[in-house]
Amino acid sequence: MHELGLAREIVRIVTRAAAGARVVRVVVRVGAWSCVEPTALGLCFDLAAAGTPAAEASLEVKRTEAPSRLDELVVEEMEVV
Amino acid sequence: MCGTCGCGEAEPSGAPEPEAPGRTVRLEEAILGRNDALAAENRRRLAEAGVASVDLLGSPGAGKTTLLCRLIPELAAAGPILVVEGDQATDGDARRVRKAGARAIQVNTGSGCHLDAAMVAGALDRLDPPPGSLVVIENVGNLICPAMFDLGAAARVVVASTPEGEEKPLKYPHAFRSADLVLLAKVDLLPHLRFDVARFEENVRAVGSAEVIRVSALDGTGVTEVARWLLTVGGERVDARA
Ligand SMILES: Nc1nc2c(ncn2[C@@H]2O[C@H](COP(=O)(O)OP(=O)(O)OP(=O)(O)O)[C@@H](O)[C@H]2O)c(=O)[nH]1
Ligand SMILES: [Mg+2]
Ligand SMILES: [Zn+2]
């Protein structure tokens, strides 16, 4: 279950960048070859975000098929309030 | 305007204020950035110490440890061999490679399905590889997530064995694409299987550019060739020392 480790990193990245603000939406890009299962990542994100300023955030997973980005795993943007 | 459907009607008074729209913050940050930075640090540290390194990846039971045990005596003349053995549990593989003549430490990942750069950094602290040595990192048997985690080794070798079928490179493209060398293991079993070697090699080329060497730890096929390839990685350690 590497998705849990990845979800923890996503939460770490957004909560640090949010600097105390509440995170309501997170968009990540996941390359088609990156061995990440979007549904599993979503479930793990909810677990990892519990009790953090991202606890209420929705996670949007964009799957990228571009040949040069098949391996990518990127936090693209977030929305804070 | 009605906030629900945009129909242009006045909102009924007393309705709750819609939440203030959020501020969008562009991040473009690699999710594995922290691992990648640690891996880069491992790579720098190994190169500075004049140590060659290779990361071994493959399915459970592909034959990584057995092959490594055959390679160790062939490689030992060129310098010390140090092995980091990654498995979820047990230290059997470390004991096997020790018996073959290498210094080895076992890293157990518990529920984790891969090694990461921090675990390798810890292992390197303990192994303290001397200049001119070769560090071999055998990852947890798994073709999926180990491919995503850079460990900081100079090269990656992916091991696939004949009983696993020709389609492995297409099923696990990320692992095979990230390989510098692909070993087709257990070729001694070919007479008993319907395995199309040419198709396997085509599939490797379809996802990446790694060279394929056919090996058998049982009858020794390809072992010398692989040792020579690893010593080319080893060539970098001599350069790094100079
Ligand atoms: N016929 C044949 N069997 C082999 C060969 N190499 C390994 N095996 C057998 O395959 C089984 C698994 O070998 P290992 O070397 O332990 O495989 P591994 O990839 O290290 O496995 P994990 O570390 O558990 O992922 C053992 O029973 C070996 O005897 C080979 O070249 N030919
Ligand atoms: Mg093994
Ligand atoms: Zn995994």
mmCIF file of C-alpha atoms and ligand atoms in Angstrom:
data_model
loop_
_atom_site.group_PDB
_atom_site.id
_atom_site.type_symbol
_atom_site.label_atom_id
_atom_site.label_comp_id
_atom_site.label_asym_id
_atom_site.label_seq_id
_atom_site.Cartn_x
_atom_site.Cartn_y
_atom_site.Cartn_z
ATOM 1 C CA MET A 1 0.000 0.000 0.000
ATOM 2 C CA HIS A 2 2.372 2.706 -1.169
ATOM 3 C CA GLU A 3 -0.612 5.023 -1.688
ATOM 4 C CA LEU A 4 -0.702 5.776 2.047
ATOM 5 C CA GLY A 5 2.897 6.977 2.006
ATOM 6 C CA LEU A 6 2.177 9.117 -1.042
ATOM 7 C CA ALA A 7 -0.972 10.530 0.578
ATOM 8 C CA ARG A 8 1.043 11.515 3.656
ATOM 9 C CA GLU A 9 3.524 13.356 1.429
ATOM 10 C CA ILE A 10 0.670 15.171 -0.347
ATOM 11 C CA VAL A 11 -0.786 16.255 2.996
ATOM 12 C CA ARG A 12 2.646 17.373 4.182
ATOM 13 C CA ILE A 13 3.183 19.443 1.025
ATOM 14 C CA VAL A 14 -0.202 21.195 1.063
ATOM 15 C CA THR A 15 -0.389 21.878 4.793
ATOM 16 C CA ARG A 16 3.082 23.396 4.763
ATOM 17 C CA ALA A 17 2.243 25.577 1.754
ATOM 18 C CA ALA A 18 -1.112 26.540 3.281
ATOM 19 C CA ALA A 19 0.704 27.961 6.328
ATOM 20 C CA GLY A 20 -2.253 27.548 8.652
ATOM 21 C CA ALA A 21 -5.022 28.233 6.129
ATOM 22 C CA ARG A 22 -7.704 25.627 5.580
ATOM 23 C CA VAL A 23 -7.203 23.520 2.454
ATOM 24 C CA VAL A 24 -10.465 22.740 0.649
ATOM 25 C CA ARG A 25 -9.277 21.251 -2.628
ATOM 26 C CA VAL A 26 -6.111 19.540 -3.828
ATOM 27 C CA VAL A 27 -5.296 18.666 -7.431
ATOM 28 C CA VAL A 28 -2.619 16.081 -8.177
ATOM 29 C CA ARG A 29 -1.289 14.784 -11.490
ATOM 30 C CA VAL A 30 -0.505 11.113 -11.725
ATOM 31 C CA GLY A 31 1.283 9.691 -14.755
ATOM 32 C CA ALA A 32 -0.328 6.674 -16.383
ATOM 33 C CA TRP A 33 2.746 4.524 -15.593
ATOM 34 C CA SER A 34 3.302 5.714 -12.070
ATOM 35 C CA CYS A 35 1.728 2.703 -10.302
ATOM 36 C CA VAL A 36 -0.793 4.822 -8.427
ATOM 37 C CA GLU A 37 -4.374 3.715 -8.118
ATOM 38 C CA PRO A 38 -6.514 6.892 -7.955
ATOM 39 C CA THR A 39 -9.283 5.339 -5.825
ATOM 40 C CA ALA A 40 -6.792 3.981 -3.306
ATOM 41 C CA LEU A 41 -5.009 7.332 -3.262
ATOM 42 C CA GLY A 42 -8.294 9.106 -2.523
ATOM 43 C CA LEU A 43 -9.078 6.808 0.408
ATOM 44 C CA CYS A 44 -5.559 7.152 1.779
ATOM 45 C CA PHE A 45 -5.694 10.919 1.383
ATOM 46 C CA ASP A 46 -8.765 11.087 3.632
ATOM 47 C CA LEU A 47 -6.955 8.992 6.232
ATOM 48 C CA ALA A 48 -3.760 11.020 6.048
ATOM 49 C CA ALA A 49 -5.554 14.368 6.105
ATOM 50 C CA ALA A 50 -7.688 13.599 9.178
ATOM 51 C CA GLY A 51 -6.903 16.058 11.959
ATOM 52 C CA THR A 52 -4.906 18.393 9.687
ATOM 53 C CA PRO A 53 -5.898 21.703 8.028
ATOM 54 C CA ALA A 54 -6.563 19.591 4.918
ATOM 55 C CA ALA A 55 -9.081 17.352 6.680
ATOM 56 C CA GLU A 56 -12.025 18.674 4.650
ATOM 57 C CA ALA A 57 -10.176 18.886 1.352
ATOM 58 C CA SER A 58 -11.342 17.051 -1.728
ATOM 59 C CA LEU A 59 -8.667 15.356 -3.794
ATOM 60 C CA GLU A 60 -8.824 15.563 -7.564
ATOM 61 C CA VAL A 61 -6.584 13.087 -9.377
ATOM 62 C CA LYS A 62 -5.716 13.928 -12.994
ATOM 63 C CA ARG A 63 -4.254 11.065 -14.951
ATOM 64 C CA THR A 64 -1.635 12.200 -17.452
ATOM 65 C CA GLU A 65 -0.967 10.206 -20.583
ATOM 66 C CA ALA A 66 1.584 12.513 -22.229
ATOM 67 C CA PRO A 67 4.615 10.356 -23.173
ATOM 68 C CA SER A 68 7.084 12.637 -21.400
ATOM 69 C CA ARG A 69 5.043 12.611 -18.188
ATOM 70 C CA LEU A 70 4.138 8.938 -17.766
ATOM 71 C CA ASP A 71 6.077 8.695 -14.495
ATOM 72 C CA GLU A 72 5.065 11.994 -12.958
ATOM 73 C CA LEU A 73 3.567 12.412 -9.491
ATOM 74 C CA VAL A 74 2.903 16.066 -8.829
ATOM 75 C CA VAL A 75 0.805 18.226 -6.531
ATOM 76 C CA GLU A 76 -0.461 20.695 -9.113
ATOM 77 C CA GLU A 77 -2.466 23.160 -7.048
ATOM 78 C CA MET A 78 -4.684 23.584 -4.039
ATOM 79 C CA GLU A 79 -7.466 25.862 -2.926
ATOM 80 C CA VAL A 80 -7.318 27.435 0.507
ATOM 81 C CA VAL A 81 -9.853 29.513 2.415
ATOM 82 C CA MET B 1 -28.899 35.674 -9.218
ATOM 83 C CA CYS B 2 -29.769 32.355 -7.708
ATOM 84 C CA GLY B 3 -26.596 30.718 -6.520
ATOM 85 C CA THR B 4 -27.889 27.203 -7.040
ATOM 86 C CA CYS B 5 -28.803 27.139 -10.701
ATOM 87 C CA GLY B 6 -27.812 30.542 -12.056
ATOM 88 C CA CYS B 7 -31.384 31.189 -13.209
ATOM 89 C CA GLY B 8 -31.218 34.921 -12.593
ATOM 90 C CA GLU B 9 -33.874 35.030 -9.907
ATOM 91 C CA ALA B 10 -33.220 36.994 -6.769
ATOM 92 C CA GLU B 11 -31.968 34.805 -3.952
ATOM 93 C CA PRO B 12 -34.555 34.333 -1.230
ATOM 94 C CA SER B 13 -33.608 36.487 1.690
ATOM 95 C CA GLY B 14 -32.330 34.700 4.760
ATOM 96 C CA ALA B 15 -30.463 32.045 2.737
ATOM 97 C CA PRO B 16 -26.985 31.333 4.140
ATOM 98 C CA GLU B 17 -24.179 33.324 2.537
ATOM 99 C CA PRO B 18 -22.264 31.134 0.079
ATOM 100 C CA GLU B 19 -18.779 30.428 1.403
ATOM 101 C CA ALA B 20 -16.178 32.896 0.220
ATOM 102 C CA PRO B 21 -14.439 31.467 -2.838
ATOM 103 C CA GLY B 22 -11.087 29.944 -2.027
ATOM 104 C CA ARG B 23 -7.743 31.158 -3.211
ATOM 105 C CA THR B 24 -6.063 28.842 -5.691
ATOM 106 C CA VAL B 25 -2.387 28.241 -5.020
ATOM 107 C CA ARG B 26 -0.254 26.774 -7.794
ATOM 108 C CA LEU B 27 2.214 24.260 -6.311
ATOM 109 C CA GLU B 28 3.776 22.033 -9.022
ATOM 110 C CA GLU B 29 5.631 20.120 -6.328
ATOM 111 C CA ALA B 30 6.843 16.538 -6.795
ATOM 112 C CA ILE B 31 5.049 14.227 -4.369
ATOM 113 C CA LEU B 32 8.221 12.179 -3.980
ATOM 114 C CA GLY B 33 10.398 15.284 -3.792
ATOM 115 C CA ARG B 34 11.656 14.465 -0.328
ATOM 116 C CA ASN B 35 12.638 10.928 -1.363
ATOM 117 C CA ASP B 36 14.266 12.248 -4.554
ATOM 118 C CA ALA B 37 16.348 14.739 -2.580
ATOM 119 C CA LEU B 38 17.528 12.002 -0.215
ATOM 120 C CA ALA B 39 18.314 9.754 -3.190
ATOM 121 C CA ALA B 40 20.362 12.519 -4.785
ATOM 122 C CA GLU B 41 22.249 12.849 -1.510
ATOM 123 C CA ASN B 42 22.936 9.071 -1.465
ATOM 124 C CA ARG B 43 24.149 9.252 -5.068
ATOM 125 C CA ARG B 44 26.452 12.162 -4.334
ATOM 126 C CA ARG B 45 27.810 10.467 -1.238
ATOM 127 C CA LEU B 46 28.533 7.199 -3.094
ATOM 128 C CA ALA B 47 30.181 8.962 -6.024
ATOM 129 C CA GLU B 48 32.320 11.095 -3.722
ATOM 130 C CA ALA B 49 33.427 8.016 -1.815
ATOM 131 C CA GLY B 50 34.349 6.292 -5.102
ATOM 132 C CA VAL B 51 31.768 3.563 -4.591
ATOM 133 C CA ALA B 52 29.855 1.915 -7.438
ATOM 134 C CA SER B 53 26.222 1.050 -6.839
ATOM 135 C CA VAL B 54 23.368 -0.809 -8.420
ATOM 136 C CA ASP B 55 19.743 -1.338 -7.499
ATOM 137 C CA LEU B 56 18.215 -4.810 -8.202
ATOM 138 C CA LEU B 57 14.487 -4.964 -8.874
ATOM 139 C CA GLY B 58 12.220 -7.866 -9.723
ATOM 140 C CA SER B 59 9.133 -9.908 -8.824
ATOM 141 C CA PRO B 60 9.205 -12.088 -5.712
ATOM 142 C CA GLY B 61 11.231 -15.166 -6.549
ATOM 143 C CA ALA B 62 12.566 -13.885 -9.885
ATOM 144 C CA GLY B 63 15.989 -15.134 -8.828
ATOM 145 C CA LYS B 64 17.701 -11.951 -7.631
ATOM 146 C CA THR B 65 19.442 -13.397 -4.596
ATOM 147 C CA THR B 66 20.468 -16.661 -6.274
ATOM 148 C CA LEU B 67 22.028 -14.736 -9.163
ATOM 149 C CA LEU B 68 23.723 -12.317 -6.801
ATOM 150 C CA CYS B 69 25.268 -15.244 -4.927
ATOM 151 C CA ARG B 70 26.697 -16.484 -8.245
ATOM 152 C CA LEU B 71 27.966 -13.030 -9.161
ATOM 153 C CA ILE B 72 29.715 -12.265 -5.881
ATOM 154 C CA PRO B 73 32.722 -14.583 -6.406
ATOM 155 C CA GLU B 74 33.155 -13.212 -9.955
ATOM 156 C CA LEU B 75 33.049 -9.622 -8.745
ATOM 157 C CA ALA B 76 35.092 -9.983 -5.585
ATOM 158 C CA ALA B 77 38.461 -9.627 -7.344
ATOM 159 C CA ALA B 78 37.581 -6.061 -8.374
ATOM 160 C CA GLY B 79 36.851 -4.872 -4.824
ATOM 161 C CA PRO B 80 34.620 -5.491 -1.823
ATOM 162 C CA ILE B 81 30.944 -6.271 -2.451
ATOM 163 C CA LEU B 82 28.427 -4.833 0.001
ATOM 164 C CA VAL B 83 24.786 -5.806 -0.161
ATOM 165 C CA VAL B 84 21.676 -4.132 1.190
ATOM 166 C CA GLU B 85 18.898 -6.741 1.303
ATOM 167 C CA GLY B 86 15.365 -5.409 1.364
ATOM 168 C CA ASP B 87 12.547 -7.761 2.360
ATOM 169 C CA GLN B 88 9.335 -7.290 4.303
ATOM 170 C CA ALA B 89 10.538 -9.837 6.851
ATOM 171 C CA THR B 90 13.352 -12.360 7.559
ATOM 172 C CA ASP B 91 17.108 -12.010 7.128
ATOM 173 C CA GLY B 92 17.539 -15.149 5.029
ATOM 174 C CA ASP B 93 18.672 -13.303 1.911
ATOM 175 C CA ALA B 94 21.351 -11.372 3.810
ATOM 176 C CA ARG B 95 22.627 -14.643 5.242
ATOM 177 C CA ARG B 96 22.722 -16.178 1.762
ATOM 178 C CA VAL B 97 24.824 -13.400 0.258
ATOM 179 C CA ARG B 98 27.123 -13.359 3.302
ATOM 180 C CA LYS B 99 27.766 -17.024 2.729
ATOM 181 C CA ALA B 100 28.640 -16.187 -0.886
ATOM 182 C CA GLY B 101 31.303 -13.759 0.356
ATOM 183 C CA ALA B 102 29.704 -10.330 0.596
ATOM 184 C CA ARG B 103 29.217 -8.028 3.540
ATOM 185 C CA ALA B 104 25.452 -7.600 3.897
ATOM 186 C CA ILE B 105 22.787 -5.984 5.999
ATOM 187 C CA GLN B 106 19.123 -6.788 5.956
ATOM 188 C CA VAL B 107 16.530 -4.026 5.909
ATOM 189 C CA ASN B 108 13.044 -5.223 6.816
ATOM 190 C CA THR B 109 10.297 -2.956 5.571
ATOM 191 C CA GLY B 110 7.491 -4.541 7.626
ATOM 192 C CA SER B 111 4.246 -3.685 5.856
ATOM 193 C CA GLY B 112 6.150 -1.495 3.378
ATOM 194 C CA CYS B 113 6.321 -2.788 -0.180
ATOM 195 C CA HIS B 114 9.542 -1.071 -1.239
ATOM 196 C CA LEU B 115 12.809 0.393 -0.004
ATOM 197 C CA ASP B 116 13.082 4.167 0.031
ATOM 198 C CA ALA B 117 16.040 6.511 -0.057
ATOM 199 C CA ALA B 118 15.952 7.088 3.718
ATOM 200 C CA MET B 119 16.253 3.353 4.423
ATOM 201 C CA VAL B 120 19.196 3.141 2.033
ATOM 202 C CA ALA B 121 20.847 6.149 3.674
ATOM 203 C CA GLY B 122 20.547 4.353 7.024
ATOM 204 C CA ALA B 123 21.974 1.164 5.525
ATOM 205 C CA LEU B 124 24.901 3.086 4.019
ATOM 206 C CA ASP B 125 25.648 4.619 7.422
ATOM 207 C CA ARG B 126 25.985 1.129 8.825
ATOM 208 C CA LEU B 127 27.859 -0.391 5.876
ATOM 209 C CA ASP B 128 30.223 2.547 5.417
ATOM 210 C CA PRO B 129 31.370 1.292 1.980
ATOM 211 C CA PRO B 130 35.107 1.760 1.345
ATOM 212 C CA PRO B 131 36.409 3.415 -1.853
ATOM 213 C CA GLY B 132 36.474 0.965 -4.750
ATOM 214 C CA SER B 133 33.653 -1.162 -3.391
ATOM 215 C CA LEU B 134 30.401 -2.065 -5.122
ATOM 216 C CA VAL B 135 27.097 -1.655 -3.278
ATOM 217 C CA VAL B 136 24.244 -3.850 -4.495
ATOM 218 C CA ILE B 137 20.775 -2.996 -3.217
ATOM 219 C CA GLU B 138 18.263 -5.848 -3.606
ATOM 220 C CA ASN B 139 14.836 -4.278 -3.378
ATOM 221 C CA VAL B 140 11.729 -5.924 -1.947
ATOM 222 C CA GLY B 141 10.407 -8.431 -4.518
ATOM 223 C CA ASN B 142 7.858 -6.262 -6.304
ATOM 224 C CA LEU B 143 7.776 -4.664 -9.748
ATOM 225 C CA ILE B 144 5.316 -1.948 -8.832
ATOM 226 C CA CYS B 145 6.247 0.692 -6.302
ATOM 227 C CA PRO B 146 10.023 0.123 -6.031
ATOM 228 C CA ALA B 147 10.161 1.575 -9.544
ATOM 229 C CA MET B 148 8.829 4.896 -8.251
ATOM 230 C CA PHE B 149 11.349 5.324 -5.450
ATOM 231 C CA ASP B 150 14.796 6.456 -6.475
ATOM 232 C CA LEU B 151 17.312 5.054 -3.985
ATOM 233 C CA GLY B 152 20.368 6.862 -5.260
ATOM 234 C CA ALA B 153 22.160 3.928 -6.887
ATOM 235 C CA ALA B 154 24.147 4.659 -10.041
ATOM 236 C CA ALA B 155 22.257 2.076 -12.109
ATOM 237 C CA ARG B 156 19.140 -0.050 -11.976
ATOM 238 C CA VAL B 157 18.947 -3.705 -12.994
ATOM 239 C CA VAL B 158 15.518 -5.321 -13.430
ATOM 240 C CA VAL B 159 15.330 -9.112 -13.161
ATOM 241 C CA ALA B 160 12.464 -11.002 -14.806
ATOM 242 C CA SER B 161 12.413 -14.790 -14.946
ATOM 243 C CA THR B 162 11.134 -17.006 -17.739
ATOM 244 C CA PRO B 163 8.222 -18.581 -15.761
ATOM 245 C CA GLU B 164 6.731 -15.088 -15.331
ATOM 246 C CA GLY B 165 5.885 -14.816 -19.026
ATOM 247 C CA GLU B 166 6.841 -12.534 -21.909
ATOM 248 C CA GLU B 167 4.392 -9.766 -21.078
ATOM 249 C CA LYS B 168 6.001 -8.558 -17.830
ATOM 250 C CA PRO B 169 7.580 -5.477 -19.482
ATOM 251 C CA LEU B 170 4.203 -4.401 -20.848
ATOM 252 C CA LYS B 171 2.424 -5.069 -17.556
ATOM 253 C CA TYR B 172 5.007 -3.191 -15.471
ATOM 254 C CA PRO B 173 6.252 -0.566 -17.941
ATOM 255 C CA HIS B 174 7.467 1.825 -15.270
ATOM 256 C CA ALA B 175 9.950 -0.671 -13.834
ATOM 257 C CA PHE B 176 11.267 -1.777 -17.210
ATOM 258 C CA ARG B 177 11.490 1.745 -18.542
ATOM 259 C CA SER B 178 13.554 2.823 -15.549
ATOM 260 C CA ALA B 179 16.022 -0.076 -16.023
ATOM 261 C CA ASP B 180 19.568 0.362 -17.291
ATOM 262 C CA LEU B 181 19.869 -3.396 -17.743
ATOM 263 C CA VAL B 182 17.234 -6.149 -17.907
ATOM 264 C CA LEU B 183 18.147 -9.702 -16.955
ATOM 265 C CA LEU B 184 16.044 -12.542 -18.263
ATOM 266 C CA ALA B 185 16.596 -15.091 -15.488
ATOM 267 C CA LYS B 186 16.153 -18.872 -15.282
ATOM 268 C CA VAL B 187 16.776 -19.439 -18.997
ATOM 269 C CA ASP B 188 17.711 -23.027 -18.057
ATOM 270 C CA LEU B 189 13.942 -23.579 -17.728
ATOM 271 C CA LEU B 190 13.202 -22.595 -21.350
ATOM 272 C CA PRO B 191 12.954 -26.193 -22.606
ATOM 273 C CA HIS B 192 10.080 -26.760 -20.163
ATOM 274 C CA LEU B 193 8.145 -23.577 -20.959
ATOM 275 C CA ARG B 194 6.508 -21.966 -23.934
ATOM 276 C CA PHE B 195 8.368 -18.704 -23.507
ATOM 277 C CA ASP B 196 9.152 -16.595 -26.561
ATOM 278 C CA VAL B 197 12.478 -14.874 -25.812
ATOM 279 C CA ALA B 198 12.306 -12.682 -28.919
ATOM 280 C CA ARG B 199 8.895 -11.410 -27.900
ATOM 281 C CA PHE B 200 10.134 -10.655 -24.380
ATOM 282 C CA GLU B 201 12.998 -8.633 -25.838
ATOM 283 C CA GLU B 202 10.601 -6.801 -28.153
ATOM 284 C CA ASN B 203 8.419 -5.932 -25.161
ATOM 285 C CA VAL B 204 11.434 -4.552 -23.285
ATOM 286 C CA ARG B 205 12.247 -2.376 -26.302
ATOM 287 C CA ALA B 206 8.624 -1.242 -26.514
ATOM 288 C CA VAL B 207 8.796 0.470 -23.122
ATOM 289 C CA GLY B 208 12.443 1.418 -22.710
ATOM 290 C CA SER B 209 15.976 1.162 -23.983
ATOM 291 C CA ALA B 210 17.644 -1.291 -21.598
ATOM 292 C CA GLU B 211 19.883 -4.022 -22.954
ATOM 293 C CA VAL B 212 18.748 -7.598 -22.167
ATOM 294 C CA ILE B 213 21.114 -10.312 -20.933
ATOM 295 C CA ARG B 214 19.890 -13.901 -20.614
ATOM 296 C CA VAL B 215 21.053 -15.553 -17.415
ATOM 297 C CA SER B 216 20.781 -18.722 -15.412
ATOM 298 C CA ALA B 217 22.054 -18.960 -11.890
ATOM 299 C CA LEU B 218 21.687 -22.704 -12.202
ATOM 300 C CA ASP B 219 23.912 -23.408 -15.222
ATOM 301 C CA GLY B 220 25.860 -20.111 -15.193
ATOM 302 C CA THR B 221 24.610 -18.729 -18.520
ATOM 303 C CA GLY B 222 25.338 -15.013 -18.803
ATOM 304 C CA VAL B 223 26.870 -14.686 -15.337
ATOM 305 C CA THR B 224 30.260 -13.518 -16.640
ATOM 306 C CA GLU B 225 28.588 -11.061 -18.988
ATOM 307 C CA VAL B 226 26.550 -9.558 -16.138
ATOM 308 C CA ALA B 227 29.655 -9.363 -13.944
ATOM 309 C CA ARG B 228 31.405 -7.482 -16.752
ATOM 310 C CA TRP B 229 28.451 -5.093 -17.044
ATOM 311 C CA LEU B 230 28.520 -4.463 -13.294
ATOM 312 C CA LEU B 231 32.241 -3.792 -13.445
ATOM 313 C CA THR B 232 31.527 -1.112 -16.052
ATOM 314 C CA VAL B 233 29.389 0.509 -13.401
ATOM 315 C CA GLY B 234 32.473 -0.259 -11.332
ATOM 316 C CA GLY B 235 34.573 1.721 -13.813
ATOM 317 C CA GLU B 236 32.861 4.796 -12.490
ATOM 318 C CA ARG B 237 34.143 4.082 -9.024
ATOM 319 C CA VAL B 238 37.748 4.176 -10.260
ATOM 320 C CA ASP B 239 37.068 7.477 -12.061
ATOM 321 C CA ALA B 240 35.395 8.874 -8.976
ATOM 322 C CA ARG B 241 38.455 8.065 -6.934
ATOM 323 C CA ALA B 242 40.847 9.708 -9.385
HETATM 324 N N1 LIG C 1 15.805 -23.158 -12.515
HETATM 325 C C1 LIG C 1 16.269 -22.063 -11.910
HETATM 326 N N2 LIG C 1 15.816 -21.708 -10.706
HETATM 327 C C2 LIG C 1 16.308 -20.590 -10.127
HETATM 328 C C3 LIG C 1 17.273 -19.780 -10.776
HETATM 329 N N3 LIG C 1 17.531 -18.719 -9.989
HETATM 330 C C4 LIG C 1 16.777 -18.877 -8.888
HETATM 331 N N4 LIG C 1 16.039 -19.997 -8.963
HETATM 332 C C5 LIG C 1 15.082 -20.476 -7.950
HETATM 333 O O1 LIG C 1 14.046 -19.542 -7.807
HETATM 334 C C6 LIG C 1 13.641 -19.437 -6.429
HETATM 335 C C7 LIG C 1 13.703 -17.996 -5.966
HETATM 336 O O2 LIG C 1 15.025 -17.520 -6.043
HETATM 337 P P1 LIG C 1 15.563 -16.287 -5.230
HETATM 338 O O3 LIG C 1 16.948 -16.010 -5.684
HETATM 339 O O4 LIG C 1 15.350 -16.454 -3.782
HETATM 340 O O5 LIG C 1 14.588 -15.156 -5.745
HETATM 341 P P2 LIG C 1 14.526 -13.607 -5.301
HETATM 342 O O6 LIG C 1 14.214 -12.838 -6.529
HETATM 343 O O7 LIG C 1 15.726 -13.225 -4.547
HETATM 344 O O8 LIG C 1 13.253 -13.642 -4.345
HETATM 345 P P3 LIG C 1 12.757 -12.522 -3.275
HETATM 346 O O9 LIG C 1 13.968 -11.931 -2.630
HETATM 347 O O10 LIG C 1 11.910 -13.304 -2.349
HETATM 348 O O11 LIG C 1 11.981 -11.543 -4.075
HETATM 349 C C8 LIG C 1 14.563 -20.364 -5.645
HETATM 350 O O12 LIG C 1 13.894 -21.562 -5.426
HETATM 351 C C9 LIG C 1 15.736 -20.551 -6.592
HETATM 352 O O13 LIG C 1 16.373 -21.791 -6.418
HETATM 353 C C10 LIG C 1 17.732 -20.190 -12.070
HETATM 354 O O14 LIG C 1 18.552 -19.543 -12.713
HETATM 355 N N5 LIG C 1 17.197 -21.344 -12.586
HETATM 356 MG MG MG C 2 15.885 -12.273 -2.657
HETATM 357 ZN ZN ZN C 3 3.551 -0.510 -3.087
#
